[in-house]
PDB file of C-alpha atoms in Angstrom:
ATOM      1  CA  MET P  38      15.743  12.573  -6.316  1.00  0.00           C
ATOM      2  CA  PRO P  39      11.072  12.036  -6.452  1.00  0.00           C
ATOM      3  CA  GLU P  40       9.169  14.972  -6.422  1.00  0.00           C
ATOM      4  CA  VAL P  41       5.536  15.050  -5.115  1.00  0.00           C
ATOM      5  CA  SER P  42       3.561  17.634  -5.494  1.00  0.00           C
ATOM      6  CA  LYS P  43       2.170  19.699  -2.683  1.00  0.00           C
ATOM      7  CA  ASP P  44      -1.221  18.405  -2.050  1.00  0.00           C
ATOM      8  CA  TRP P  45      -0.682  14.638  -2.613  1.00  0.00           C
ATOM      9  CA  ASN P  46      -1.587  12.306   0.153  1.00  0.00           C
ATOM     10  CA  PRO P  47       1.206   9.815   0.769  1.00  0.00           C
ATOM     11  CA  VAL P  48       0.608   6.307   0.547  1.00  0.00           C
ATOM     12  CA  ALA P  49       2.445   2.923   1.037  1.00  0.00           C
ATOM     13  CA  PHE P  50       2.342  -0.062  -0.745  1.00  0.00           C
ATOM     14  CA  LYS P  51       2.447  -3.077   2.075  1.00  0.00           C
ATOM     15  CA  GLU P  52       5.183  -5.689   1.260  1.00  0.00           C
ATOM     16  CA  TRP P  53       7.311  -8.430   3.435  1.00  0.00           C
ATOM     17  CA  GLN P  54      10.386  -6.504   4.631  1.00  0.00           C
ATOM     18  CA  THR P  55      12.553  -9.651   3.529  1.00  0.00           C
ATOM     19  CA  VAL P  56      11.631  -8.039  -0.328  1.00  0.00           C
ATOM     20  CA  CYS P  57      11.620  -4.709   0.785  1.00  0.00           C
ATOM     21  CA  ASP P  58      15.330  -5.120   1.900  1.00  0.00           C
ATOM     22  CA  ALA P  59      16.002  -7.014  -1.301  1.00  0.00           C
ATOM     23  CA  LEU P  60      14.775  -3.840  -3.395  1.00  0.00           C
ATOM     24  CA  GLU P  61      16.865  -1.524  -0.813  1.00  0.00           C
ATOM     25  CA  THR P  62      20.143  -3.500  -2.265  1.00  0.00           C
ATOM     26  CA  GLY P  63      19.030  -3.617  -5.825  1.00  0.00           C
ATOM     27  CA  GLU P  64      18.702  -6.996  -5.642  1.00  0.00           C
ATOM     28  CA  GLN P  65      15.316  -7.118  -6.922  1.00  0.00           C
ATOM     29  CA  ARG P  66      13.848  -4.102  -8.660  1.00  0.00           C
ATOM     30  CA  LEU P  67      10.231  -5.346  -9.390  1.00  0.00           C
ATOM     31  CA  ILE P  68       6.942  -6.518  -7.228  1.00  0.00           C
ATOM     32  CA  LEU P  69       4.432  -9.163  -7.978  1.00  0.00           C
ATOM     33  CA  ARG P  70       1.253  -8.949  -6.543  1.00  0.00           C
ATOM     34  CA  LYS P  71      -2.476 -10.933  -6.902  1.00  0.00           C
ATOM     35  CA  GLY P  72      -4.155  -9.476  -4.568  1.00  0.00           C
ATOM     36  CA  GLY P  73      -5.358  -9.361  -0.781  1.00  0.00           C
ATOM     37  CA  ILE P  74      -8.862 -10.748   0.861  1.00  0.00           C
ATOM     38  CA  SER P  75      -9.737  -7.102   0.940  1.00  0.00           C
ATOM     39  CA  GLU P  76      -9.081  -5.597  -2.482  1.00  0.00           C
ATOM     40  CA  GLY P  77     -12.422  -5.617  -3.287  1.00  0.00           C
ATOM     41  CA  LYS P  78     -14.406  -7.171  -6.400  1.00  0.00           C
ATOM     42  CA  LEU P  79     -11.525  -6.008  -9.071  1.00  0.00           C
ATOM     43  CA  GLY P  80      -8.812  -7.625  -6.898  1.00  0.00           C
ATOM     44  CA  PHE P  81      -5.369  -5.930  -6.733  1.00  0.00           C
ATOM     45  CA  GLN P  82      -4.786  -2.731  -9.155  1.00  0.00           C
ATOM     46  CA  TRP P  83      -1.846  -0.213  -9.656  1.00  0.00           C
ATOM     47  CA  LEU P  84      -3.605   2.761  -8.262  1.00  0.00           C
ATOM     48  CA  HIS P  85      -0.660   4.792  -7.667  1.00  0.00           C
ATOM     49  CA  GLU P  86       3.122   5.750  -9.634  1.00  0.00           C
ATOM     50  CA  ARG P  87       4.254   7.131  -6.386  1.00  0.00           C
ATOM     51  CA  PHE P  88       4.413   5.433  -3.003  1.00  0.00           C
ATOM     52  CA  PHE P  89       6.427   4.433  -0.056  1.00  0.00           C
ATOM     53  CA  LEU P  90       7.360   0.395   1.102  1.00  0.00           C
ATOM     54  CA  PHE P  91       5.498  -0.149   4.341  1.00  0.00           C
ATOM     55  CA  PRO P  92       7.824  -3.101   5.418  1.00  0.00           C
ATOM     56  CA  THR P  93       5.375  -6.225   6.873  1.00  0.00           C
ATOM     57  CA  TYR P  94       6.744  -8.585   9.573  1.00  0.00           C
ATOM     58  CA  TYR P  95       5.604 -11.872   9.915  1.00  0.00           C
ATOM     59  CA  HIS P  96       7.830 -15.168  10.829  1.00  0.00           C
ATOM     60  CA  GLU P  97       6.897 -17.646   7.806  1.00  0.00           C
ATOM     61  CA  GLN P  98       8.134 -15.033   4.698  1.00  0.00           C
ATOM     62  CA  VAL P  99      11.538 -15.780   5.818  1.00  0.00           C
ATOM     63  CA  GLU P 100      11.075 -19.421   4.170  1.00  0.00           C
ATOM     64  CA  GLN P 101       9.254 -18.310   1.309  1.00  0.00           C
ATOM     65  CA  VAL P 102      12.295 -16.194  -0.110  1.00  0.00           C
ATOM     66  CA  LYS P 103      15.384 -17.572  -1.491  1.00  0.00           C
ATOM     67  CA  PRO P 104      18.475 -17.140   0.374  1.00  0.00           C
ATOM     68  CA  ASP P 105      20.770 -14.072   0.119  1.00  0.00           C
ATOM     69  CA  GLY P 106      23.545 -14.002  -2.577  1.00  0.00           C
ATOM     70  CA  ALA P 107      25.960 -15.894  -0.102  1.00  0.00           C
ATOM     71  CA  GLY P 108      23.507 -18.466  -0.115  1.00  0.00           C
ATOM     72  CA  ARG P 109      22.327 -18.021   3.739  1.00  0.00           C
ATOM     73  CA  PRO P 110      18.962 -17.549   4.969  1.00  0.00           C
ATOM     74  CA  ARG P 111      17.197 -14.214   5.260  1.00  0.00           C
ATOM     75  CA  ALA P 112      16.316 -12.900   8.061  1.00  0.00           C
ATOM     76  CA  LEU P 113      13.782 -10.442   9.694  1.00  0.00           C
ATOM     77  CA  ARG P 114      14.805  -7.288  11.150  1.00  0.00           C
ATOM     78  CA  ASP P 115      14.092  -6.768  14.795  1.00  0.00           C
ATOM     79  CA  GLU P 116      10.918  -4.697  14.881  1.00  0.00           C
ATOM     80  CA  ILE P 117      11.200  -1.048  16.630  1.00  0.00           C
ATOM     81  CA  GLU P 118       9.203  -1.565  20.084  1.00  0.00           C
ATOM     82  CA  GLY P 119       8.007  -4.849  19.393  1.00  0.00           C
ATOM     83  CA  GLY P 120       6.249  -3.603  16.296  1.00  0.00           C
ATOM     84  CA  ALA P 121       4.503  -0.461  17.570  1.00  0.00           C
ATOM     85  CA  LYS P 122       6.649   1.617  15.711  1.00  0.00           C
ATOM     86  CA  ILE P 123       7.061   1.414  11.779  1.00  0.00           C
ATOM     87  CA  ALA P 124      10.326   2.626  10.246  1.00  0.00           C
ATOM     88  CA  ILE P 125       9.119   3.527   6.071  1.00  0.00           C
ATOM     89  CA  ARG P 126      13.259   3.683   4.434  1.00  0.00           C
ATOM     90  CA  LEU P 127      11.953   3.251   0.989  1.00  0.00           C
ATOM     91  CA  PHE P 128      10.268   5.317  -1.525  1.00  0.00           C
ATOM     92  CA  ALA P 129       8.971   3.880  -5.294  1.00  0.00           C
ATOM     93  CA  GLU P 130       8.202   5.172  -8.563  1.00  0.00           C
ATOM     94  CA  THR P 131       6.674   2.204 -11.158  1.00  0.00           C
ATOM     95  CA  GLU P 132       8.408   2.681 -14.127  1.00  0.00           C
ATOM     96  CA  ARG P 133       6.125   0.246 -15.697  1.00  0.00           C
ATOM     97  CA  THR P 134       3.256  -2.120 -14.581  1.00  0.00           C
ATOM     98  CA  GLU P 135       1.914  -5.152 -16.738  1.00  0.00           C
ATOM     99  CA  ARG P 136      -0.737  -8.073 -16.102  1.00  0.00           C
ATOM    100  CA  LEU P 137       0.812 -11.422 -16.691  1.00  0.00           C
ATOM    101  CA  THR P 138      -1.179 -14.678 -17.658  1.00  0.00           C
ATOM    102  CA  ASP P 139       1.066 -16.274 -19.201  1.00  0.00           C
ATOM    103  CA  ARG P 140       3.363 -18.996 -16.917  1.00  0.00           C
ATOM    104  CA  GLU P 141       6.539 -18.451 -19.337  1.00  0.00           C
ATOM    105  CA  ALA P 142       6.258 -15.142 -18.865  1.00  0.00           C
ATOM    106  CA  VAL P 143       5.870 -14.929 -14.831  1.00  0.00           C
ATOM    107  CA  GLU P 144       8.748 -17.931 -14.820  1.00  0.00           C
ATOM    108  CA  ALA P 145      11.306 -15.857 -16.948  1.00  0.00           C
ATOM    109  CA  LEU P 146      11.354 -13.122 -13.923  1.00  0.00           C
ATOM    110  CA  ARG P 147      12.528 -15.878 -11.748  1.00  0.00           C
ATOM    111  CA  PRO P 148      16.313 -13.877 -11.732  1.00  0.00           C
ATOM    112  CA  GLU P 149      14.699 -10.696 -10.515  1.00  0.00           C
ATOM    113  CA  HIS P 150      13.064 -11.473  -7.844  1.00  0.00           C
ATOM    114  CA  ILE P 151      13.291 -13.055  -4.338  1.00  0.00           C
ATOM    115  CA  TRP P 152      10.178 -15.400  -3.962  1.00  0.00           C
ATOM    116  CA  ILE P 153      10.769 -19.148  -4.230  1.00  0.00           C
ATOM    117  CA  ASP P 154       8.591 -20.617  -6.817  1.00  0.00           C
ATOM    118  CA  ARG P 155       5.800 -22.219  -4.895  1.00  0.00           C
ATOM    119  CA  VAL P 156       5.240 -18.327  -3.369  1.00  0.00           C
ATOM    120  CA  ILE P 157       4.301 -17.002  -7.221  1.00  0.00           C
ATOM    121  CA  GLU P 158       2.428 -20.182  -8.023  1.00  0.00           C
ATOM    122  CA  ASP P 159       0.437 -20.052  -5.753  1.00  0.00           C
ATOM    123  CA  ARG P 160      -0.227 -16.123  -6.112  1.00  0.00           C
ATOM    124  CA  PHE P 161      -0.475 -16.392 -10.043  1.00  0.00           C
ATOM    125  CA  SER P 162      -3.355 -19.106  -9.150  1.00  0.00           C
ATOM    126  CA  TRP P 163      -5.030 -17.442  -6.575  1.00  0.00           C
ATOM    127  CA  GLY P 164      -8.467 -16.938  -7.477  1.00  0.00           C
ATOM    128  CA  ASP P 165     -10.914 -17.638 -10.531  1.00  0.00           C
ATOM    129  CA  GLU P 166      -8.207 -16.241 -13.059  1.00  0.00           C
ATOM    130  CA  PRO P 167      -4.855 -17.561 -13.273  1.00  0.00           C
ATOM    131  CA  GLY P 168      -2.365 -14.247 -13.733  1.00  0.00           C
ATOM    132  CA  ILE P 169       0.124 -11.827 -11.789  1.00  0.00           C
ATOM    133  CA  SER P 170       0.377  -8.209 -12.012  1.00  0.00           C
ATOM    134  CA  VAL P 171       3.733  -6.616 -12.220  1.00  0.00           C
ATOM    135  CA  ALA P 172       5.531  -3.282 -11.270  1.00  0.00           C
ATOM    136  CA  TRP P 173       9.051  -2.736 -12.226  1.00  0.00           C
ATOM    137  CA  LEU P 174      10.283  -0.241 -10.176  1.00  0.00           C
ATOM    138  CA  LYS P 175      12.467   2.775  -9.516  1.00  0.00           C
ATOM    139  CA  VAL P 176      13.343   2.665  -5.462  1.00  0.00           C
ATOM    140  CA  TYR P 177      14.948   5.701  -3.287  1.00  0.00           C
ATOM    141  CA  ARG P 178      15.768   5.353   0.359  1.00  0.00           C
ATOM    142  CA  LEU P 179      15.050   8.368   2.583  1.00  0.00           C
ATOM    143  CA  ALA P 180      18.142  10.072   4.340  1.00  0.00           C
ATOM    144  CA  GLU P 181      16.267   9.037   7.879  1.00  0.00           C
ATOM    145  CA  PRO P 182      13.838   6.395   8.196  1.00  0.00           C
ATOM    146  CA  TRP P 183      10.009   7.469   8.368  1.00  0.00           C
ATOM    147  CA  ILE P 184       9.098   6.499  12.086  1.00  0.00           C
ATOM    148  CA  LEU P 185       5.385   6.027  12.502  1.00  0.00           C
ATOM    149  CA  GLU P 186       3.605   4.907  15.410  1.00  0.00           C
ATOM    150  CA  ASP P 187       1.473   1.424  14.308  1.00  0.00           C
ATOM    151  CA  ARG P 188      -2.348   2.121  13.949  1.00  0.00           C
ATOM    152  CA  LYS P 189      -5.418   0.190  13.275  1.00  0.00           C
ATOM    153  CA  GLY P 190      -5.635   1.392   9.814  1.00  0.00           C
ATOM    154  CA  PHE P 191      -2.480  -0.564   8.358  1.00  0.00           C
ATOM    155  CA  GLY P 192      -3.916  -3.757   9.233  1.00  0.00           C
ATOM    156  CA  GLY P 193      -5.578  -6.001   7.550  1.00  0.00           C
ATOM    157  CA  CYS P 194      -5.252  -7.612   3.990  1.00  0.00           C
ATOM    158  CA  ARG P 195      -4.776  -5.085   1.915  1.00  0.00           C
ATOM    159  CA  SER P 196      -2.014  -3.462  -0.550  1.00  0.00           C
ATOM    160  CA  TRP P 197      -2.524  -0.162  -0.288  1.00  0.00           C
ATOM    161  CA  ILE P 198      -2.838   1.935   2.909  1.00  0.00           C
ATOM    162  CA  GLY P 199      -2.677   5.729   3.246  1.00  0.00           C
ATOM    163  CA  LEU P 200      -0.174   7.572   5.943  1.00  0.00           C
ATOM    164  CA  PRO P 201      -0.354  10.491   7.769  1.00  0.00           C
ATOM    165  CA  GLY P 202       1.328  13.672   6.831  1.00  0.00           C
ATOM    166  CA  GLU P 203       1.000  16.948   4.378  1.00  0.00           C
ATOM    167  CA  GLY P 204       2.857  17.283   1.369  1.00  0.00           C
ATOM    168  CA  ASP P 205       5.394  19.680   2.226  1.00  0.00           C
ATOM    169  CA  GLU P 206       6.590  17.721   4.935  1.00  0.00           C
ATOM    170  CA  VAL P 207       6.434  14.560   2.750  1.00  0.00           C
ATOM    171  CA  ALA P 208       8.292  16.517  -0.054  1.00  0.00           C
ATOM    172  CA  ALA P 209      11.179  17.253   3.062  1.00  0.00           C
ATOM    173  CA  ARG P 210      11.581  13.423   3.371  1.00  0.00           C
ATOM    174  CA  LEU P 211      12.047  12.646  -0.304  1.00  0.00           C
ATOM    175  CA  ARG P 212      14.598  15.752  -0.575  1.00  0.00           C
ATOM    176  CA  ASP P 213      17.705  13.791   0.530  1.00  0.00           C
ATOM    177  CA  ALA P 214      16.274  10.167  -0.585  1.00  0.00           C
ATOM    178  CA  VAL P 215      18.853   8.328  -2.871  1.00  0.00           C
ATOM    179  CA  ALA P 216      18.343   6.177  -5.744  1.00  0.00           C
ATOM    180  CA  VAL P 217      19.107   2.671  -5.113  1.00  0.00           C
ATOM    181  CA  GLY P 218      19.840  -0.154  -7.515  1.00  0.00           C
TER     182      GLY P 218
END
């Protein structure tokens, strides 16, 4: 069971819903990130060691990930109330983070994630300096999804968002979380 201090302000890492599903099943244990438009001058940073995974939905992501283990195309789960509510199902702790600037090192990670090669190449090459950040994760499934009303603060091209809630409430959500993978 993961633990957070009572004064911890809950944060979430925004990731494609298909990738969240792969993390939940243990098919994937890492996240690769270059950074979004709104990441600031320093670009993407692994700012938090513990965080919820916030699933993002957009139709094109199913074309940018590999088929599932049975060779079937991945599918998006139905959004709750047309996207008006978000179901947070996962919590993660970083086991290790690294910035990779060697293409061969990035290519060696191919069996460990579901993104197609073109997506990783685009992320690696984007911006002024080639490279990509990777985090290996320990992922936990919440006993019950945390259902949040969507709000303006959740949008935008950024990786990290703050979530509502107090330390005791968040700790209670994590109490019965189960490690996956």
